Short mmCIF file of C-alpha atoms (C1' of nucleotides) in Angstrom, two decimals:
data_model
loop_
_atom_site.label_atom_id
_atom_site.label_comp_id
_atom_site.label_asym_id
_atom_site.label_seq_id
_atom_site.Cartn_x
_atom_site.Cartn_y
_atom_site.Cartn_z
CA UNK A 138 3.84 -4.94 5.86
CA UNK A 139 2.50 -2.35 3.08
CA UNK A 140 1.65 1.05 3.73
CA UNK A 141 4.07 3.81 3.52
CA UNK A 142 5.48 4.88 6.76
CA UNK A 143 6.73 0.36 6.79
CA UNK A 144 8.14 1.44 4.03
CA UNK A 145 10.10 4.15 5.43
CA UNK A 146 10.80 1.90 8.45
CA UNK A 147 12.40 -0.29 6.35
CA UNK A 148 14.35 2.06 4.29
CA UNK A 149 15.97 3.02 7.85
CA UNK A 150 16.45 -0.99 8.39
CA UNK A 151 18.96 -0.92 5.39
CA UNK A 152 20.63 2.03 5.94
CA UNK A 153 23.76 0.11 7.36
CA UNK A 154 24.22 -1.00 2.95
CA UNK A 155 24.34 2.17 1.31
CA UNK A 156 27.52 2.78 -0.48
CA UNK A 157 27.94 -1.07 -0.18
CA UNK A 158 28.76 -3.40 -3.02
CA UNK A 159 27.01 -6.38 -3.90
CA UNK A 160 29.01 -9.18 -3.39
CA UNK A 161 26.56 -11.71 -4.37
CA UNK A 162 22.42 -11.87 -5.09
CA UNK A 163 20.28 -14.71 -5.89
CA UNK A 164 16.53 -15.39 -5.41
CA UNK A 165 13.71 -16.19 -7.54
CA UNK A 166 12.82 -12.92 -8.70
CA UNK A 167 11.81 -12.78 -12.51
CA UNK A 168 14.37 -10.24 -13.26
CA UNK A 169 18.32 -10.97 -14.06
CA UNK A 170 19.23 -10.52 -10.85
CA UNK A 171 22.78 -11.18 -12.25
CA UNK A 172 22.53 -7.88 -12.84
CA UNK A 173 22.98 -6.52 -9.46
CA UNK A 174 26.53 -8.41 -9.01
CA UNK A 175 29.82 -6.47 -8.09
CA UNK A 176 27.29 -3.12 -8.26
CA UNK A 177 27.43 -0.33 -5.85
CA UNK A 178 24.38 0.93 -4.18
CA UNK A 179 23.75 4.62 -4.59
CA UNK A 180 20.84 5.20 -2.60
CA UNK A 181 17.83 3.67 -0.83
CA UNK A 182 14.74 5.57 -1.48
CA UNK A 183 11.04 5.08 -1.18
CA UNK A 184 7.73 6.71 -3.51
CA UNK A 185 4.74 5.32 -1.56
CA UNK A 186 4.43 2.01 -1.15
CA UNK A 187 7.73 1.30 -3.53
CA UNK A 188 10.98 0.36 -2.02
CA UNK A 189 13.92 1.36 -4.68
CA UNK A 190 17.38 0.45 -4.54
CA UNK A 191 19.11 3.11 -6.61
CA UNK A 192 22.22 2.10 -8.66
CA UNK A 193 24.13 3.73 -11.18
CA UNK A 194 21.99 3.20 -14.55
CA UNK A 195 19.49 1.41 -12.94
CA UNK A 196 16.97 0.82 -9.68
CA UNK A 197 15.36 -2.03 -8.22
CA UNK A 198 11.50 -1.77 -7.83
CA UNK A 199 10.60 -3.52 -4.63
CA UNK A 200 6.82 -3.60 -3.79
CA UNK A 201 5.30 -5.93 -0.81
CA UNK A 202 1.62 -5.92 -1.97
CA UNK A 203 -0.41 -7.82 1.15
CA UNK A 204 2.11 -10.52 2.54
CA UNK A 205 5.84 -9.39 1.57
CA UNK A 206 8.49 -9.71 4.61
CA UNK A 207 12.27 -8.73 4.32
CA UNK A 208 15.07 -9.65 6.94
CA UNK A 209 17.99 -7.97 7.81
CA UNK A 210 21.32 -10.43 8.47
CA UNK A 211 18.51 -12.91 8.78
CA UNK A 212 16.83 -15.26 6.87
CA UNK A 213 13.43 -17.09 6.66
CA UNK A 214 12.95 -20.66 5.92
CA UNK A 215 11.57 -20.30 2.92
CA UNK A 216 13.41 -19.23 -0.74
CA UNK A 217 13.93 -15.44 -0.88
CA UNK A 218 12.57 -13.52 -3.80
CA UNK A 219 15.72 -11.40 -3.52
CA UNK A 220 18.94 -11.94 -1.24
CA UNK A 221 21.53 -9.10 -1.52
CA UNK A 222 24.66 -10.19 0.22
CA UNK A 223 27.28 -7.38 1.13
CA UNK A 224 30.79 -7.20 2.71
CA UNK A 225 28.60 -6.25 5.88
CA UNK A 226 25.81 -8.38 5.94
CA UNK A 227 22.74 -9.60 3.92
CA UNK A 228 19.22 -8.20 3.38
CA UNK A 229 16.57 -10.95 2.33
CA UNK A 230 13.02 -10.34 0.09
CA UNK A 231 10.26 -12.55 0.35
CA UNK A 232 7.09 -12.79 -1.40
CA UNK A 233 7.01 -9.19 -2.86
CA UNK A 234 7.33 -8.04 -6.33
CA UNK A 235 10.48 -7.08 -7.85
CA UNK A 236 11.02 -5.16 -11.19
CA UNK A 237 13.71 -2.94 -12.41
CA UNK A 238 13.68 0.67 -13.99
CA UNK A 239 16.13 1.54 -15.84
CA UNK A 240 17.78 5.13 -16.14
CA UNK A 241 17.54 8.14 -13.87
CA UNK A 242 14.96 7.45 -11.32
CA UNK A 243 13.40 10.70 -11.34
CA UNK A 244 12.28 10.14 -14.46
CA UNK A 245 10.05 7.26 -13.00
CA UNK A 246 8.53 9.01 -10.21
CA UNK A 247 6.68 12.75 -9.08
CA UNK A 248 8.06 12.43 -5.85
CA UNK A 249 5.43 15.56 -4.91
CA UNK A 250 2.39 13.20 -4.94
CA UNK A 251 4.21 10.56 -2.10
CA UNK A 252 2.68 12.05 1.51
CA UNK A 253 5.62 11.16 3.25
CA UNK A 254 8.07 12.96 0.83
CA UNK A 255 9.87 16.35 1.81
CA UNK A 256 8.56 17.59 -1.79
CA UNK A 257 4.84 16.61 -0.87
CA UNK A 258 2.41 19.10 -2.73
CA UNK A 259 -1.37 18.81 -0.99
CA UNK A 260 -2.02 21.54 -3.73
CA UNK A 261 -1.90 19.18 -6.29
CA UNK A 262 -3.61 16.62 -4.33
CA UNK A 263 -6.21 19.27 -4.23
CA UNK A 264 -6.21 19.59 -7.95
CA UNK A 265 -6.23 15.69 -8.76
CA UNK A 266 -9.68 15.51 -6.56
CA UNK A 267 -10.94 18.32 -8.34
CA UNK A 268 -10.59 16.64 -11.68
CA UNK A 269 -12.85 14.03 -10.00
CA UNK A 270 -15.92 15.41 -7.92
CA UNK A 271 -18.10 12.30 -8.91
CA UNK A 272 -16.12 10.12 -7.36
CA UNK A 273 -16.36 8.51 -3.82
CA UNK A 274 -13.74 9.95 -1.31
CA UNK A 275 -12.77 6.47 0.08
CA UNK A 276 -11.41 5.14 -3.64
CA UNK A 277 -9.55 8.71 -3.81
CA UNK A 278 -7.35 8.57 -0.91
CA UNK A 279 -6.36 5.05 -2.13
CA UNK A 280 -4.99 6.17 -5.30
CA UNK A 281 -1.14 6.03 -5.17
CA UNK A 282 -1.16 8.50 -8.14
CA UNK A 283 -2.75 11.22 -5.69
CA UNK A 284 -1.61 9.67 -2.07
CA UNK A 285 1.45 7.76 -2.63
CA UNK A 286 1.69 5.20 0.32
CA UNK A 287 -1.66 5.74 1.94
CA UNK A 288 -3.45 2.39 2.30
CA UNK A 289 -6.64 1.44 3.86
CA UNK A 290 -5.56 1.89 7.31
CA UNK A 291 -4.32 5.19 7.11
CA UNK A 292 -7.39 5.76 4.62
CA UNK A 293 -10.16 5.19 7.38
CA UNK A 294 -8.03 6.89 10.56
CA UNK A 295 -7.86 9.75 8.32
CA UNK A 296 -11.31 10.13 7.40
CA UNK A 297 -12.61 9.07 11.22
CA UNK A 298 -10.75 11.52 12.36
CA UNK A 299 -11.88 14.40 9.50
CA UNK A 300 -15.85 13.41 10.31
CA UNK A 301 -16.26 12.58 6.58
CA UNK A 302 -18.22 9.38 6.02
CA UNK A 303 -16.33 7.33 3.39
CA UNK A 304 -18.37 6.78 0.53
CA UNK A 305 -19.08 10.64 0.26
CA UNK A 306 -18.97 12.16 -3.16
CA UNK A 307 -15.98 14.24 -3.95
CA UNK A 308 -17.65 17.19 -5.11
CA UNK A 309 -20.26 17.51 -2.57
CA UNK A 310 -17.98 17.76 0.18
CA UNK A 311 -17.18 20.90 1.62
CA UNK A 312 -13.47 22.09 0.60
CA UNK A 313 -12.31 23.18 4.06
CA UNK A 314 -12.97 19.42 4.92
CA UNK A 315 -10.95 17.93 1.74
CA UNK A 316 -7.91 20.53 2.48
CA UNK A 317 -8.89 18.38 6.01
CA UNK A 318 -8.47 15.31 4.75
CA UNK A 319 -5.42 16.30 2.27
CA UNK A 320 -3.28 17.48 5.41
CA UNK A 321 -4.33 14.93 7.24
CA UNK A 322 -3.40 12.09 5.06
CA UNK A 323 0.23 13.64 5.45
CA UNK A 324 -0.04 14.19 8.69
CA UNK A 325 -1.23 10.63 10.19
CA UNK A 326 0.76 8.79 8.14
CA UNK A 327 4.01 10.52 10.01
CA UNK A 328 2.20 9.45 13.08
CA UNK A 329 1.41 6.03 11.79
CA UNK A 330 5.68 5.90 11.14
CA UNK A 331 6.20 7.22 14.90
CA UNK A 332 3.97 4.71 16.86
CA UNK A 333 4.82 1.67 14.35
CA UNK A 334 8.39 2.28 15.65
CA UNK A 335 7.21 1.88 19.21
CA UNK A 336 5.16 -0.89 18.21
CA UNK A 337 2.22 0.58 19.65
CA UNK A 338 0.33 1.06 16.29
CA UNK A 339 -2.62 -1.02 16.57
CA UNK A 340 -3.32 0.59 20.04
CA UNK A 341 -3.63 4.24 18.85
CA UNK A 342 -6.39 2.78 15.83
CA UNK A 343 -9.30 4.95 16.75
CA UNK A 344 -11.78 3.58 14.07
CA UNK A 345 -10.08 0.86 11.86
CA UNK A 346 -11.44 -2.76 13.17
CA UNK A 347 -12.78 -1.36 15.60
CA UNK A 348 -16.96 -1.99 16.98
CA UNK A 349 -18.03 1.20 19.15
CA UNK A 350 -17.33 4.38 18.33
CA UNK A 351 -15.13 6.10 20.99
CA UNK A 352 -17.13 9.61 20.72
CA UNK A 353 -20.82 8.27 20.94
CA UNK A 354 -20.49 5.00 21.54
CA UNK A 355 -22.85 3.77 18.36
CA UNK A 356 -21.50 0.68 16.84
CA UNK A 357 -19.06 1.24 14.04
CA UNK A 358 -20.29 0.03 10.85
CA UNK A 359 -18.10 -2.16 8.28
CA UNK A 360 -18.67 -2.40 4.82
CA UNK A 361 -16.85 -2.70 1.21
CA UNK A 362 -16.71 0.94 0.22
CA UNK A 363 -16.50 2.69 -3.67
CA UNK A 364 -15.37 1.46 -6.69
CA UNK A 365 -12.51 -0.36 -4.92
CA UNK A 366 -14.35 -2.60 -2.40
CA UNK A 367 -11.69 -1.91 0.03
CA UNK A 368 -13.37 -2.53 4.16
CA UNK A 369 -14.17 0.87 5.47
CA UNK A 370 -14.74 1.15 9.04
CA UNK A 371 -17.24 4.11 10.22
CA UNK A 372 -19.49 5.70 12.41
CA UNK A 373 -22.87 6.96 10.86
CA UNK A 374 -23.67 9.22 13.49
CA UNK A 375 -20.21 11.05 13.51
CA UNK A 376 -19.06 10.99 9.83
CA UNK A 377 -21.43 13.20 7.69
CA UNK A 378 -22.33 12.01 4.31
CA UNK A 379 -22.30 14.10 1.65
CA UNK A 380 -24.08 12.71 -1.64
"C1'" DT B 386 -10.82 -25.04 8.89
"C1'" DA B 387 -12.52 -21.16 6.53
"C1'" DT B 388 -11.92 -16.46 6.21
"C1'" DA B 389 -10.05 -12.06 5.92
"C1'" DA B 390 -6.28 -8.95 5.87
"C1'" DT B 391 -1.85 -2.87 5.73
"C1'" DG B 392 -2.22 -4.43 -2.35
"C1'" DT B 393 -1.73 -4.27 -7.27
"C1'" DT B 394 -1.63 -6.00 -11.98
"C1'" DT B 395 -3.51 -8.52 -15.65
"C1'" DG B 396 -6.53 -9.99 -18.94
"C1'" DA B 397 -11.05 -11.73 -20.04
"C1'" DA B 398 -15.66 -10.25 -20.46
"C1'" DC B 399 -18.93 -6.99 -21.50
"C1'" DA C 440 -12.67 1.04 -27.60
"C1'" DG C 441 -13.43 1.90 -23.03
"C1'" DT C 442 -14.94 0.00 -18.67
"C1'" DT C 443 -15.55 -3.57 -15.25
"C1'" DC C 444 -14.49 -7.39 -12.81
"C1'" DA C 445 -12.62 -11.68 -11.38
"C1'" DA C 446 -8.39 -13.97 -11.00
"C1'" DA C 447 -3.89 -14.28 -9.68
"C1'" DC C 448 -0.14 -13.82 -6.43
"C1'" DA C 449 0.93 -15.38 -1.65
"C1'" DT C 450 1.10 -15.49 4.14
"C1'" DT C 451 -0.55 -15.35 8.53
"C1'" DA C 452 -3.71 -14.70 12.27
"C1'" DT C 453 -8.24 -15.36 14.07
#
DNA sequence: TATAATGTTTGAAC
DNA sequence: AGTTCAAACATTAT
């Protein structure tokens, strides 16, 4: 379910209950979800990885982490975290995390730092990885305070297709390739968005689970990568390493 | 059946 | 006091 272009996939999903009331929520969320009776919602929006459902004085933090699922005028079998029920239907949470922010939401998020955002800066991506040249590239493009909504999928396409082998040091990498890699982490995740909506995602993975390397053929190497220990899938001979 | 997977927070341990 | 690391959460496919 988690990176960011499912995200934005299921913002469009729940389109249908914007300017909808709440006419009844339950689940077993650890907020008052009490709260959310009789109230109007403003907007659907997401930063990254978050899902937020904007209301007047308030917004409902939705996050998915590994295994969350949501249904539309459906349900699941099992007790929703969340269950908004409108005049027009129902939208159902399970297994995610839910929190609430309270007050304007802008004040909660830099909306230029999300890669899938209309006010996404790569300039001040450019900065962030400056402040941190000692640090591998593959923990980098993981941190949602840099790339909002890149994950580990998007992480390895992105640096398959940029030639940069992932546990390269930040500062030893030449900066045409990180302006590379900064674009690009915009760029496939849009791409990531369009073929997930065709449900042909997994087909266009060039380098993510994936044994042989489609340029040279040399098997692809798998390994926990950086600080993070996140899988990295690579290719020796056609990522350089720059240490 | 055991394992690993699109993730993050928390709190103990050092 | 700052850093590191395991644990926790929880589901599904291989």
């Amino acid at each position: 379910m988690p990176e960011g272009p499912s995200i934005v996939i299921l913002k469009e999903d729940v389109h249908q209950f914007t300017g909808k009331k709440v006419v009844s929520v339950s689940g077993d969320a650890s907020i008052d979800v009490s709260r959310l009776k009789d109230k109007t919602i403003n907007a659907f929006k997401t930063w990254g990885k978050h899902f937020l459902i904007c209301f007047d004085s308030f917004t409902v933090k939705i996050h998915m982490l590994m295994f969350g699922t949501y249904r539309v005028n459906e349900r699941k079998e099992s007790t929703p975290r969340l269950s908004l029920v409108f005049e027009n239907g129902e939208l159902n949470f399970y297994t995610c995390s839910v929190k609430l922010l309270e007050g304007d939401i802008n004040s909660h998020y830099d909306w230029s730092v999300d890669v899938m955002n209309e006010s996404w800066d790569p300039k001040k991506a450019q900065i962030s990885l400056g402040e941190m040249p000692d640090k591998m590239i593959c923990d980098a493009i993981l941190d949602q305070n840099i790339f909002a909504g890149v994950g580990n999928i998007i992480k390895n396409e992105v640096l398959y297709r940029c030639y940069i082998h992932p546990e390269s040091i930040i500062g030893k990498i030449p900066p045409n390739d990180i302006s590379q890699i900064i674009a690009e982490c915009s760029t496939y995740s849009f791409e990531f968005l369009y073929w997930k909506k065709k449900f042909e995602l997994k087909q266009h993975w060039e380098v993510y689970t994936k044994s042989i390397c489609l340029r040279c053929n040399l098997p692809i190497l798998k390994k926990q990568t950086g600080d993070r220990k996140r899988s990295s899938f690579f290719c020796t001979n056609c990522q350089e390493l720059y240490i």
